Amino acid sequence: MSRLLIVVDRAKDWAPYYPSEDVLTFDQYLHFTAPVSARVRVINLCQSARYLSQGYYCSLLAEARGHNVVPSVTTLNDLSRKGLFSLELEELESSVIEWLEASGAAVKPGEDDRGATHKVRIRTYFGQTEHPDLKPVARVLFDRFPSPILEVVFRKRRKTWQIESMKPASPADLDEKEQDAFAAALDRFSSIVWRKARSRRRYRFDLAMLVNPDEQLPPSDSDALACFEKAGKKLGINVERITKRDYMRLPEYDGLFIRETTAIDHHTYRFARKAEAEGMVVIDDPVSILRCTNKVYLADLLKNNRIPTPKTLILSKEQKDSASQVMEQIGFPAVVKIPDGAFSRGVLRAENETELRDALKTLFRQSALVLAQEYFYTEYDWRIGVLGGRAIFACKYYMVKDHWQIYQHGANQQVDSGGFETLPTYEVPRNVIQAALNSTRLIGNGLYGVDIKQAGNRVAVIEVNDNPNIDGDVEDRFLGGELYTLVMQEFLSRMEEKRRR
């Protein structure tokens, strides 16, 4: 379990809020001790953040004790260096600029404003602000300079808005309205409800499950997410859904389970990196995301390790003879795809030279490299789920009727999918299982979905996915709740091992 501590200079600084055993004065924190295995999160609300002040020492002591603290010493040091945050704001959303313009000091009629200075002062609370138009700015500043309460002064000099100053603030600096905004932001920021006492069942571990409620094709549907939560509780794991807004809350947990489609240039990868840096158990880990989400890397990795795949070429945008190379070495039909496509997106089939050149032209607009593969027709693709080096589920995903892929993307973001069949792993051909295990060993020791084509004795690995679909009544149709228990047991054993170490 993790524990949240809120540190203030004096007890009276917390007087406007509900009392809590998690609120300590600086002197109390100075003498605070916690079990070595405990995960402690500290929110430093001391009034002064100057070098060698109580606020500075609070963050310094927290880091020395292995506690995760906001703001960190690095953040305090960065906020003291004006050069790091004197940012040009010309590229901000127009609504932000309009709000600053409307809120800035007006120039008197007839006055020459070339030398005039317009200033706007705001406060943000854990990346939140009372002004809706400034939410993008508040979020960016919190991501770069994580601080519970941040006072920001914007200045317009001539025609350009800049950040003139930023400094941490404490609850003692807030008026009644600001106190309400701060309390609401802290409620959202932390999973611990400190404003009202309540009895909570204690779990051995806390697991964050990253989801996107608005994702059209998520790796797990709501039924499956509920099953993960249920399986975790049976094993003493509190599984809590989080979203991309909860980035700074990660250290409250012992593990991170990503149930959102991953990509390198994406918050899912940043979450994985941060969780790994915090010493958490992570699935999908950042190395697996890096290796699986780019098909160019994966194709080269599988080829160099003699894993059977369809014949594949890596084509460069600068190649003038790329189409000719495909025709000579692969022939027709040929499949061309961008390196980071998912759910059959960014994948085209060419039946002749004209279609091939059109497909390459289209995809080279999106990527400097494109993959070309032989078209290996099968009625279905195998999907073998692998966790911790062993196969845990097997599905046949059938092609959409009158289409060559298991997904067909239509107009208005409509997506059709073919049928499926879920089997016990012991009924899957041995060479299919072995190909799946051999390919995932090259990636890591996480949770993977290996797509494989099989025709007679020929087996070809199409790709390895780092966050495979696990949906209710699909991948779990054979094992039922046991599938979710297997995943939670893997987290449990890894978190126990980390705690022992």
PDB file of N, CA and C in Angstrom, residues 395-489:
ATOM      1  N   CYS A 395      -6.885 -17.534 -29.934  1.00  0.00           N
ATOM      2  CA  CYS A 395      -8.095 -17.201 -30.691  1.00  0.00           C
ATOM      3  C   CYS A 395      -7.815 -17.308 -32.181  1.00  0.00           C
ATOM      4  N   LYS A 396      -8.851 -17.639 -32.919  1.00  0.00           N
ATOM      5  CA  LYS A 396      -8.843 -17.486 -34.361  1.00  0.00           C
ATOM      6  C   LYS A 396      -9.679 -16.252 -34.690  1.00  0.00           C
ATOM      7  N   TYR A 397      -9.066 -15.278 -35.339  1.00  0.00           N
ATOM      8  CA  TYR A 397      -9.795 -14.103 -35.793  1.00  0.00           C
ATOM      9  C   TYR A 397     -10.043 -14.259 -37.292  1.00  0.00           C
ATOM     10  N   TYR A 398     -11.303 -14.360 -37.678  1.00  0.00           N
ATOM     11  CA  TYR A 398     -11.654 -14.567 -39.080  1.00  0.00           C
ATOM     12  C   TYR A 398     -11.747 -13.240 -39.824  1.00  0.00           C
ATOM     13  N   MET A 399     -11.486 -13.308 -41.142  1.00  0.00           N
ATOM     14  CA  MET A 399     -11.548 -12.114 -41.972  1.00  0.00           C
ATOM     15  C   MET A 399     -12.994 -11.628 -42.102  1.00  0.00           C
ATOM     16  N   VAL A 400     -13.155 -10.311 -42.251  1.00  0.00           N
ATOM     17  CA  VAL A 400     -14.476  -9.754 -42.516  1.00  0.00           C
ATOM     18  C   VAL A 400     -14.998 -10.332 -43.825  1.00  0.00           C
ATOM     19  N   LYS A 401     -16.283 -10.619 -43.881  1.00  0.00           N
ATOM     20  CA  LYS A 401     -16.867 -11.194 -45.084  1.00  0.00           C
ATOM     21  C   LYS A 401     -16.596 -10.307 -46.297  1.00  0.00           C
ATOM     22  N   ASP A 402     -16.112 -10.922 -47.353  1.00  0.00           N
ATOM     23  CA  ASP A 402     -15.783 -10.219 -48.605  1.00  0.00           C
ATOM     24  C   ASP A 402     -14.684  -9.181 -48.416  1.00  0.00           C
ATOM     25  N   HIS A 403     -13.841  -9.383 -47.419  1.00  0.00           N
ATOM     26  CA  HIS A 403     -12.709  -8.478 -47.189  1.00  0.00           C
ATOM     27  C   HIS A 403     -11.500  -9.324 -46.809  1.00  0.00           C
ATOM     28  N   TRP A 404     -10.307  -8.762 -46.944  1.00  0.00           N
ATOM     29  CA  TRP A 404      -9.088  -9.549 -46.752  1.00  0.00           C
ATOM     30  C   TRP A 404      -8.444  -9.338 -45.379  1.00  0.00           C
ATOM     31  N   GLN A 405      -9.087  -8.521 -44.509  1.00  0.00           N
ATOM     32  CA  GLN A 405      -8.544  -8.252 -43.183  1.00  0.00           C
ATOM     33  C   GLN A 405      -9.569  -8.596 -42.110  1.00  0.00           C
ATOM     34  N   ILE A 406      -9.104  -8.703 -40.858  1.00  0.00           N
ATOM     35  CA  ILE A 406     -10.020  -9.012 -39.760  1.00  0.00           C
ATOM     36  C   ILE A 406     -10.784  -7.768 -39.317  1.00  0.00           C
ATOM     37  N   TYR A 407     -10.296  -6.573 -39.714  1.00  0.00           N
ATOM     38  CA  TYR A 407     -11.019  -5.323 -39.476  1.00  0.00           C
ATOM     39  C   TYR A 407     -11.225  -4.621 -40.810  1.00  0.00           C
ATOM     40  N   GLN A 408     -12.377  -3.985 -40.963  1.00  0.00           N
ATOM     41  CA  GLN A 408     -12.636  -3.174 -42.141  1.00  0.00           C
ATOM     42  C   GLN A 408     -13.153  -1.816 -41.686  1.00  0.00           C
ATOM     43  N   HIS A 409     -12.421  -0.767 -42.018  1.00  0.00           N
ATOM     44  CA  HIS A 409     -12.761   0.581 -41.596  1.00  0.00           C
ATOM     45  C   HIS A 409     -13.596   1.243 -42.684  1.00  0.00           C
ATOM     46  N   GLY A 410     -14.815   1.665 -42.318  1.00  0.00           N
ATOM     47  CA  GLY A 410     -15.709   2.288 -43.273  1.00  0.00           C
ATOM     48  C   GLY A 410     -15.876   3.767 -43.020  1.00  0.00           C
ATOM     49  N   ALA A 411     -16.915   4.321 -43.613  1.00  0.00           N
ATOM     50  CA  ALA A 411     -17.177   5.752 -43.447  1.00  0.00           C
ATOM     51  C   ALA A 411     -17.701   6.027 -42.040  1.00  0.00           C
ATOM     52  N   ASN A 412     -17.586   7.286 -41.626  1.00  0.00           N
ATOM     53  CA  ASN A 412     -18.073   7.734 -40.310  1.00  0.00           C
ATOM     54  C   ASN A 412     -17.479   6.921 -39.156  1.00  0.00           C
ATOM     55  N   GLN A 413     -16.215   6.532 -39.327  1.00  0.00           N
ATOM     56  CA  GLN A 413     -15.464   5.813 -38.288  1.00  0.00           C
ATOM     57  C   GLN A 413     -16.099   4.470 -37.920  1.00  0.00           C
ATOM     58  N   GLN A 414     -16.901   3.914 -38.832  1.00  0.00           N
ATOM     59  CA  GLN A 414     -17.463   2.595 -38.590  1.00  0.00           C
ATOM     60  C   GLN A 414     -16.403   1.526 -38.808  1.00  0.00           C
ATOM     61  N   VAL A 415     -16.396   0.539 -37.928  1.00  0.00           N
ATOM     62  CA  VAL A 415     -15.416  -0.543 -38.007  1.00  0.00           C
ATOM     63  C   VAL A 415     -16.154  -1.870 -37.938  1.00  0.00           C
ATOM     64  N   ASP A 416     -15.949  -2.708 -38.952  1.00  0.00           N
ATOM     65  CA  ASP A 416     -16.491  -4.068 -38.946  1.00  0.00           C
ATOM     66  C   ASP A 416     -15.367  -5.036 -38.619  1.00  0.00           C
ATOM     67  N   SER A 417     -15.713  -6.108 -37.933  1.00  0.00           N
ATOM     68  CA  SER A 417     -14.725  -7.140 -37.641  1.00  0.00           C
ATOM     69  C   SER A 417     -15.319  -8.502 -37.965  1.00  0.00           C
ATOM     70  N   GLY A 418     -14.436  -9.436 -38.281  1.00  0.00           N
ATOM     71  CA  GLY A 418     -14.883 -10.784 -38.591  1.00  0.00           C
ATOM     72  C   GLY A 418     -15.220 -11.561 -37.323  1.00  0.00           C
ATOM     73  N   GLY A 419     -15.596 -12.809 -37.516  1.00  0.00           N
ATOM     74  CA  GLY A 419     -15.902 -13.646 -36.367  1.00  0.00           C
ATOM     75  C   GLY A 419     -14.656 -14.115 -35.646  1.00  0.00           C
ATOM     76  N   PHE A 420     -14.849 -14.885 -34.611  1.00  0.00           N
ATOM     77  CA  PHE A 420     -13.707 -15.383 -33.846  1.00  0.00           C
ATOM     78  C   PHE A 420     -14.056 -16.746 -33.248  1.00  0.00           C
ATOM     79  N   GLU A 421     -13.025 -17.442 -32.855  1.00  0.00           N
ATOM     80  CA  GLU A 421     -13.169 -18.723 -32.174  1.00  0.00           C
ATOM     81  C   GLU A 421     -12.075 -18.819 -31.122  1.00  0.00           C
ATOM     82  N   THR A 422     -12.464 -19.041 -29.890  1.00  0.00           N
ATOM     83  CA  THR A 422     -11.499 -19.134 -28.788  1.00  0.00           C
ATOM     84  C   THR A 422     -11.278 -20.598 -28.438  1.00  0.00           C
ATOM     85  N   LEU A 423     -10.011 -20.988 -28.354  1.00  0.00           N
ATOM     86  CA  LEU A 423      -9.666 -22.386 -28.113  1.00  0.00           C
ATOM     87  C   LEU A 423      -8.737 -22.505 -26.918  1.00  0.00           C
ATOM     88  N   PRO A 424      -8.690 -23.680 -26.293  1.00  0.00           N
ATOM     89  CA  PRO A 424      -7.641 -23.927 -25.301  1.00  0.00           C
ATOM     90  C   PRO A 424      -6.287 -23.999 -26.001  1.00  0.00           C
ATOM     91  N   THR A 425      -5.261 -23.553 -25.363  1.00  0.00           N
ATOM     92  CA  THR A 425      -3.939 -23.511 -26.010  1.00  0.00           C
ATOM     93  C   THR A 425      -3.441 -24.904 -26.393  1.00  0.00           C
ATOM     94  N   TYR A 426      -3.923 -25.942 -25.679  1.00  0.00           N
ATOM     95  CA  TYR A 426      -3.434 -27.282 -26.002  1.00  0.00           C
ATOM     96  C   TYR A 426      -4.025 -27.821 -27.312  1.00  0.00           C
ATOM     97  N   GLU A 427      -5.031 -27.133 -27.877  1.00  0.00           N
ATOM     98  CA  GLU A 427      -5.579 -27.549 -29.160  1.00  0.00           C
ATOM     99  C   GLU A 427      -4.954 -26.795 -30.339  1.00  0.00           C
ATOM    100  N   VAL A 428      -4.064 -25.872 -30.045  1.00  0.00           N
ATOM    101  CA  VAL A 428      -3.395 -25.097 -31.094  1.00  0.00           C
ATOM    102  C   VAL A 428      -2.205 -25.898 -31.614  1.00  0.00           C
ATOM    103  N   PRO A 429      -1.981 -25.913 -32.950  1.00  0.00           N
ATOM    104  CA  PRO A 429      -0.816 -26.624 -33.482  1.00  0.00           C
ATOM    105  C   PRO A 429       0.472 -26.219 -32.768  1.00  0.00           C
ATOM    106  N   ARG A 430       1.296 -27.203 -32.509  1.00  0.00           N
ATOM    107  CA  ARG A 430       2.508 -26.967 -31.726  1.00  0.00           C
ATOM    108  C   ARG A 430       3.416 -25.922 -32.361  1.00  0.00           C
ATOM    109  N   ASN A 431       3.527 -25.961 -33.708  1.00  0.00           N
ATOM    110  CA  ASN A 431       4.445 -25.002 -34.352  1.00  0.00           C
ATOM    111  C   ASN A 431       3.924 -23.567 -34.261  1.00  0.00           C
ATOM    112  N   VAL A 432       2.612 -23.384 -34.123  1.00  0.00           N
ATOM    113  CA  VAL A 432       2.053 -22.044 -33.951  1.00  0.00           C
ATOM    114  C   VAL A 432       2.421 -21.501 -32.559  1.00  0.00           C
ATOM    115  N   ILE A 433       2.216 -22.335 -31.542  1.00  0.00           N
ATOM    116  CA  ILE A 433       2.573 -21.919 -30.180  1.00  0.00           C
ATOM    117  C   ILE A 433       4.060 -21.624 -30.081  1.00  0.00           C
ATOM    118  N   GLN A 434       4.876 -22.482 -30.682  1.00  0.00           N
ATOM    119  CA  GLN A 434       6.324 -22.300 -30.585  1.00  0.00           C
ATOM    120  C   GLN A 434       6.777 -21.018 -31.274  1.00  0.00           C
ATOM    121  N   ALA A 435       6.158 -20.718 -32.409  1.00  0.00           N
ATOM    122  CA  ALA A 435       6.516 -19.470 -33.107  1.00  0.00           C
ATOM    123  C   ALA A 435       6.162 -18.270 -32.247  1.00  0.00           C
ATOM    124  N   ALA A 436       5.026 -18.343 -31.557  1.00  0.00           N
ATOM    125  CA  ALA A 436       4.626 -17.240 -30.682  1.00  0.00           C
ATOM    126  C   ALA A 436       5.613 -17.063 -29.537  1.00  0.00           C
ATOM    127  N   LEU A 437       5.994 -18.161 -28.900  1.00  0.00           N
ATOM    128  CA  LEU A 437       6.923 -18.077 -27.769  1.00  0.00           C
ATOM    129  C   LEU A 437       8.305 -17.600 -28.216  1.00  0.00           C
ATOM    130  N   ASN A 438       8.764 -18.100 -29.356  1.00  0.00           N
ATOM    131  CA  ASN A 438      10.088 -17.704 -29.849  1.00  0.00           C
ATOM    132  C   ASN A 438      10.133 -16.208 -30.172  1.00  0.00           C
ATOM    133  N   SER A 439       9.060 -15.685 -30.737  1.00  0.00           N
ATOM    134  CA  SER A 439       9.062 -14.268 -31.111  1.00  0.00           C
ATOM    135  C   SER A 439       8.965 -13.365 -29.883  1.00  0.00           C
ATOM    136  N   THR A 440       8.180 -13.745 -28.885  1.00  0.00           N
ATOM    137  CA  THR A 440       8.047 -12.882 -27.706  1.00  0.00           C
ATOM    138  C   THR A 440       9.312 -12.882 -26.852  1.00  0.00           C
ATOM    139  N   ARG A 441      10.075 -13.946 -26.895  1.00  0.00           N
ATOM    140  CA  ARG A 441      11.344 -13.947 -26.139  1.00  0.00           C
ATOM    141  C   ARG A 441      12.277 -12.836 -26.610  1.00  0.00           C
ATOM    142  N   LEU A 442      12.137 -12.441 -27.860  1.00  0.00           N
ATOM    143  CA  LEU A 442      12.970 -11.361 -28.396  1.00  0.00           C
ATOM    144  C   LEU A 442      12.509  -9.992 -27.910  1.00  0.00           C
ATOM    145  N   ILE A 443      11.268  -9.910 -27.433  1.00  0.00           N
ATOM    146  CA  ILE A 443      10.682  -8.643 -27.031  1.00  0.00           C
ATOM    147  C   ILE A 443      10.879  -8.382 -25.543  1.00  0.00           C
ATOM    148  N   GLY A 444      10.502  -9.352 -24.721  1.00  0.00           N
ATOM    149  CA  GLY A 444      10.580  -9.163 -23.283  1.00  0.00           C
ATOM    150  C   GLY A 444       9.813 -10.234 -22.546  1.00  0.00           C
ATOM    151  N   ASN A 445       9.359  -9.888 -21.342  1.00  0.00           N
ATOM    152  CA  ASN A 445       8.708 -10.866 -20.484  1.00  0.00           C
ATOM    153  C   ASN A 445       7.322 -10.379 -20.054  1.00  0.00           C
ATOM    154  N   GLY A 446       6.678  -9.581 -20.914  1.00  0.00           N
ATOM    155  CA  GLY A 446       5.399  -8.999 -20.554  1.00  0.00           C
ATOM    156  C   GLY A 446       4.212  -9.749 -21.114  1.00  0.00           C
ATOM    157  N   LEU A 447       3.158  -8.979 -21.441  1.00  0.00           N
ATOM    158  CA  LEU A 447       1.920  -9.519 -22.007  1.00  0.00           C
ATOM    159  C   LEU A 447       1.876  -9.155 -23.485  1.00  0.00           C
ATOM    160  N   TYR A 448       1.775 -10.161 -24.336  1.00  0.00           N
ATOM    161  CA  TYR A 448       1.828  -9.932 -25.781  1.00  0.00           C
ATOM    162  C   TYR A 448       0.737 -10.716 -26.488  1.00  0.00           C
ATOM    163  N   GLY A 449       0.368 -10.226 -27.663  1.00  0.00           N
ATOM    164  CA  GLY A 449      -0.523 -10.955 -28.551  1.00  0.00           C
ATOM    165  C   GLY A 449       0.197 -11.156 -29.868  1.00  0.00           C
ATOM    166  N   VAL A 450       0.442 -12.393 -30.234  1.00  0.00           N
ATOM    167  CA  VAL A 450       1.208 -12.699 -31.445  1.00  0.00           C
ATOM    168  C   VAL A 450       0.239 -13.105 -32.550  1.00  0.00           C
ATOM    169  N   ASP A 451       0.267 -12.373 -33.656  1.00  0.00           N
ATOM    170  CA  ASP A 451      -0.583 -12.679 -34.814  1.00  0.00           C
ATOM    171  C   ASP A 451       0.191 -13.579 -35.768  1.00  0.00           C
ATOM    172  N   ILE A 452      -0.398 -14.704 -36.082  1.00  0.00           N
ATOM    173  CA  ILE A 452       0.287 -15.730 -36.870  1.00  0.00           C
ATOM    174  C   ILE A 452      -0.641 -16.258 -37.950  1.00  0.00           C
ATOM    175  N   LYS A 453      -0.099 -16.415 -39.139  1.00  0.00           N
ATOM    176  CA  LYS A 453      -0.818 -17.087 -40.225  1.00  0.00           C
ATOM    177  C   LYS A 453      -0.290 -18.513 -40.363  1.00  0.00           C
ATOM    178  N   GLN A 454      -1.208 -19.437 -40.665  1.00  0.00           N
ATOM    179  CA  GLN A 454      -0.831 -20.832 -40.810  1.00  0.00           C
ATOM    180  C   GLN A 454      -1.566 -21.432 -42.000  1.00  0.00           C
ATOM    181  N   ALA A 455      -0.810 -22.074 -42.857  1.00  0.00           N
ATOM    182  CA  ALA A 455      -1.378 -22.796 -43.985  1.00  0.00           C
ATOM    183  C   ALA A 455      -0.620 -24.111 -44.096  1.00  0.00           C
ATOM    184  N   GLY A 456      -1.268 -25.210 -43.722  1.00  0.00           N
ATOM    185  CA  GLY A 456      -0.571 -26.489 -43.682  1.00  0.00           C
ATOM    186  C   GLY A 456       0.538 -26.450 -42.661  1.00  0.00           C
ATOM    187  N   ASN A 457       1.732 -26.801 -43.087  1.00  0.00           N
ATOM    188  CA  ASN A 457       2.884 -26.779 -42.174  1.00  0.00           C
ATOM    189  C   ASN A 457       3.575 -25.422 -42.132  1.00  0.00           C
ATOM    190  N   ARG A 458       3.167 -24.516 -43.013  1.00  0.00           N
ATOM    191  CA  ARG A 458       3.815 -23.207 -43.028  1.00  0.00           C
ATOM    192  C   ARG A 458       3.197 -22.287 -41.976  1.00  0.00           C
ATOM    193  N   VAL A 459       4.070 -21.674 -41.197  1.00  0.00           N
ATOM    194  CA  VAL A 459       3.660 -20.739 -40.156  1.00  0.00           C
ATOM    195  C   VAL A 459       4.434 -19.441 -40.372  1.00  0.00           C
ATOM    196  N   ALA A 460       3.747 -18.307 -40.267  1.00  0.00           N
ATOM    197  CA  ALA A 460       4.411 -17.015 -40.443  1.00  0.00           C
ATOM    198  C   ALA A 460       3.901 -16.033 -39.398  1.00  0.00           C
ATOM    199  N   VAL A 461       4.833 -15.445 -38.636  1.00  0.00           N
ATOM    200  CA  VAL A 461       4.484 -14.435 -37.641  1.00  0.00           C
ATOM    201  C   VAL A 461       4.256 -13.110 -38.356  1.00  0.00           C
ATOM    202  N   ILE A 462       3.062 -12.549 -38.186  1.00  0.00           N
ATOM    203  CA  ILE A 462       2.735 -11.275 -38.821  1.00  0.00           C
ATOM    204  C   ILE A 462       3.238 -10.112 -37.966  1.00  0.00           C
ATOM    205  N   GLU A 463       2.900 -10.134 -36.692  1.00  0.00           N
ATOM    206  CA  GLU A 463       3.375  -9.098 -35.785  1.00  0.00           C
ATOM    207  C   GLU A 463       3.198  -9.535 -34.343  1.00  0.00           C
ATOM    208  N   VAL A 464       3.892  -8.823 -33.461  1.00  0.00           N
ATOM    209  CA  VAL A 464       3.759  -9.030 -32.023  1.00  0.00           C
ATOM    210  C   VAL A 464       3.206  -7.737 -31.438  1.00  0.00           C
ATOM    211  N   ASN A 465       2.069  -7.836 -30.752  1.00  0.00           N
ATOM    212  CA  ASN A 465       1.426  -6.673 -30.151  1.00  0.00           C
ATOM    213  C   ASN A 465       1.749  -6.622 -28.668  1.00  0.00           C
ATOM    214  N   ASP A 466       2.092  -5.430 -28.170  1.00  0.00           N
ATOM    215  CA  ASP A 466       2.487  -5.322 -26.761  1.00  0.00           C
ATOM    216  C   ASP A 466       1.302  -5.187 -25.826  1.00  0.00           C
ATOM    217  N   ASN A 467       0.130  -4.813 -26.322  1.00  0.00           N
ATOM    218  CA  ASN A 467      -1.045  -4.788 -25.423  1.00  0.00           C
ATOM    219  C   ASN A 467      -2.215  -5.453 -26.128  1.00  0.00           C
ATOM    220  N   PRO A 468      -2.242  -6.770 -26.115  1.00  0.00           N
ATOM    221  CA  PRO A 468      -3.246  -7.504 -26.894  1.00  0.00           C
ATOM    222  C   PRO A 468      -4.652  -7.282 -26.371  1.00  0.00           C
ATOM    223  N   ASN A 469      -5.601  -7.445 -27.275  1.00  0.00           N
ATOM    224  CA  ASN A 469      -7.006  -7.377 -26.872  1.00  0.00           C
ATOM    225  C   ASN A 469      -7.331  -8.484 -25.875  1.00  0.00           C
ATOM    226  N   ILE A 470      -7.974  -8.094 -24.789  1.00  0.00           N
ATOM    227  CA  ILE A 470      -8.621  -9.042 -23.876  1.00  0.00           C
ATOM    228  C   ILE A 470      -9.993  -8.450 -23.599  1.00  0.00           C
ATOM    229  N   ASP A 471     -10.988  -8.950 -24.314  1.00  0.00           N
ATOM    230  CA  ASP A 471     -12.343  -8.433 -24.215  1.00  0.00           C
ATOM    231  C   ASP A 471     -13.268  -9.467 -23.587  1.00  0.00           C
ATOM    232  N   GLY A 472     -14.330  -8.979 -22.967  1.00  0.00           N
ATOM    233  CA  GLY A 472     -15.310  -9.868 -22.379  1.00  0.00           C
ATOM    234  C   GLY A 472     -15.984 -10.732 -23.433  1.00  0.00           C
ATOM    235  N   ASP A 473     -16.048 -12.027 -23.167  1.00  0.00           N
ATOM    236  CA  ASP A 473     -16.711 -13.014 -24.030  1.00  0.00           C
ATOM    237  C   ASP A 473     -16.021 -13.182 -25.381  1.00  0.00           C
ATOM    238  N   VAL A 474     -14.739 -12.809 -25.465  1.00  0.00           N
ATOM    239  CA  VAL A 474     -13.961 -13.094 -26.675  1.00  0.00           C
ATOM    240  C   VAL A 474     -12.728 -13.894 -26.267  1.00  0.00           C
ATOM    241  N   GLU A 475     -11.664 -13.198 -25.910  1.00  0.00           N
ATOM    242  CA  GLU A 475     -10.447 -13.919 -25.511  1.00  0.00           C
ATOM    243  C   GLU A 475     -10.660 -14.751 -24.243  1.00  0.00           C
ATOM    244  N   ASP A 476     -11.639 -14.370 -23.430  1.00  0.00           N
ATOM    245  CA  ASP A 476     -11.882 -15.096 -22.181  1.00  0.00           C
ATOM    246  C   ASP A 476     -12.946 -16.183 -22.312  1.00  0.00           C
ATOM    247  N   ARG A 477     -13.401 -16.444 -23.533  1.00  0.00           N
ATOM    248  CA  ARG A 477     -14.535 -17.354 -23.695  1.00  0.00           C
ATOM    249  C   ARG A 477     -14.230 -18.766 -23.198  1.00  0.00           C
ATOM    250  N   PHE A 478     -12.994 -19.219 -23.310  1.00  0.00           N
ATOM    251  CA  PHE A 478     -12.655 -20.569 -22.831  1.00  0.00           C
ATOM    252  C   PHE A 478     -12.313 -20.565 -21.338  1.00  0.00           C
ATOM    253  N   LEU A 479     -11.422 -19.634 -20.911  1.00  0.00           N
ATOM    254  CA  LEU A 479     -10.972 -19.640 -19.520  1.00  0.00           C
ATOM    255  C   LEU A 479     -11.899 -18.881 -18.582  1.00  0.00           C
ATOM    256  N   GLY A 480     -12.704 -17.983 -19.108  1.00  0.00           N
ATOM    257  CA  GLY A 480     -13.572 -17.192 -18.247  1.00  0.00           C
ATOM    258  C   GLY A 480     -12.749 -16.324 -17.301  1.00  0.00           C
ATOM    259  N   GLY A 481     -13.180 -16.255 -16.029  1.00  0.00           N
ATOM    260  CA  GLY A 481     -12.498 -15.422 -15.044  1.00  0.00           C
ATOM    261  C   GLY A 481     -11.070 -15.832 -14.770  1.00  0.00           C
ATOM    262  N   GLU A 482     -10.723 -17.087 -15.105  1.00  0.00           N
ATOM    263  CA  GLU A 482      -9.360 -17.556 -14.856  1.00  0.00           C
ATOM    264  C   GLU A 482      -8.334 -16.775 -15.661  1.00  0.00           C
ATOM    265  N   LEU A 483      -8.733 -16.289 -16.854  1.00  0.00           N
ATOM    266  CA  LEU A 483      -7.799 -15.512 -17.673  1.00  0.00           C
ATOM    267  C   LEU A 483      -7.377 -14.235 -16.949  1.00  0.00           C
ATOM    268  N   TYR A 484      -8.323 -13.552 -16.331  1.00  0.00           N
ATOM    269  CA  TYR A 484      -8.024 -12.314 -15.616  1.00  0.00           C
ATOM    270  C   TYR A 484      -7.211 -12.604 -14.349  1.00  0.00           C
ATOM    271  N   THR A 485      -7.492 -13.734 -13.732  1.00  0.00           N
ATOM    272  CA  THR A 485      -6.722 -14.122 -12.549  1.00  0.00           C
ATOM    273  C   THR A 485      -5.271 -14.388 -12.904  1.00  0.00           C
ATOM    274  N   LEU A 486      -5.037 -15.018 -14.072  1.00  0.00           N
ATOM    275  CA  LEU A 486      -3.662 -15.283 -14.510  1.00  0.00           C
ATOM    276  C   LEU A 486      -2.876 -13.984 -14.643  1.00  0.00           C
ATOM    277  N   VAL A 487      -3.521 -12.963 -15.213  1.00  0.00           N
ATOM    278  CA  VAL A 487      -2.838 -11.674 -15.387  1.00  0.00           C
ATOM    279  C   VAL A 487      -2.567 -11.037 -14.027  1.00  0.00           C
ATOM    280  N   MET A 488      -3.546 -11.048 -13.141  1.00  0.00           N
ATOM    281  CA  MET A 488      -3.367 -10.447 -11.819  1.00  0.00           C
ATOM    282  C   MET A 488      -2.360 -11.225 -10.980  1.00  0.00           C
ATOM    283  N   GLN A 489      -2.310 -12.532 -11.146  1.00  0.00           N
ATOM    284  CA  GLN A 489      -1.311 -13.326 -10.429  1.00  0.00           C
ATOM    285  C   GLN A 489       0.103 -12.964 -10.864  1.00  0.00           C
TER     286      GLN A 489
END
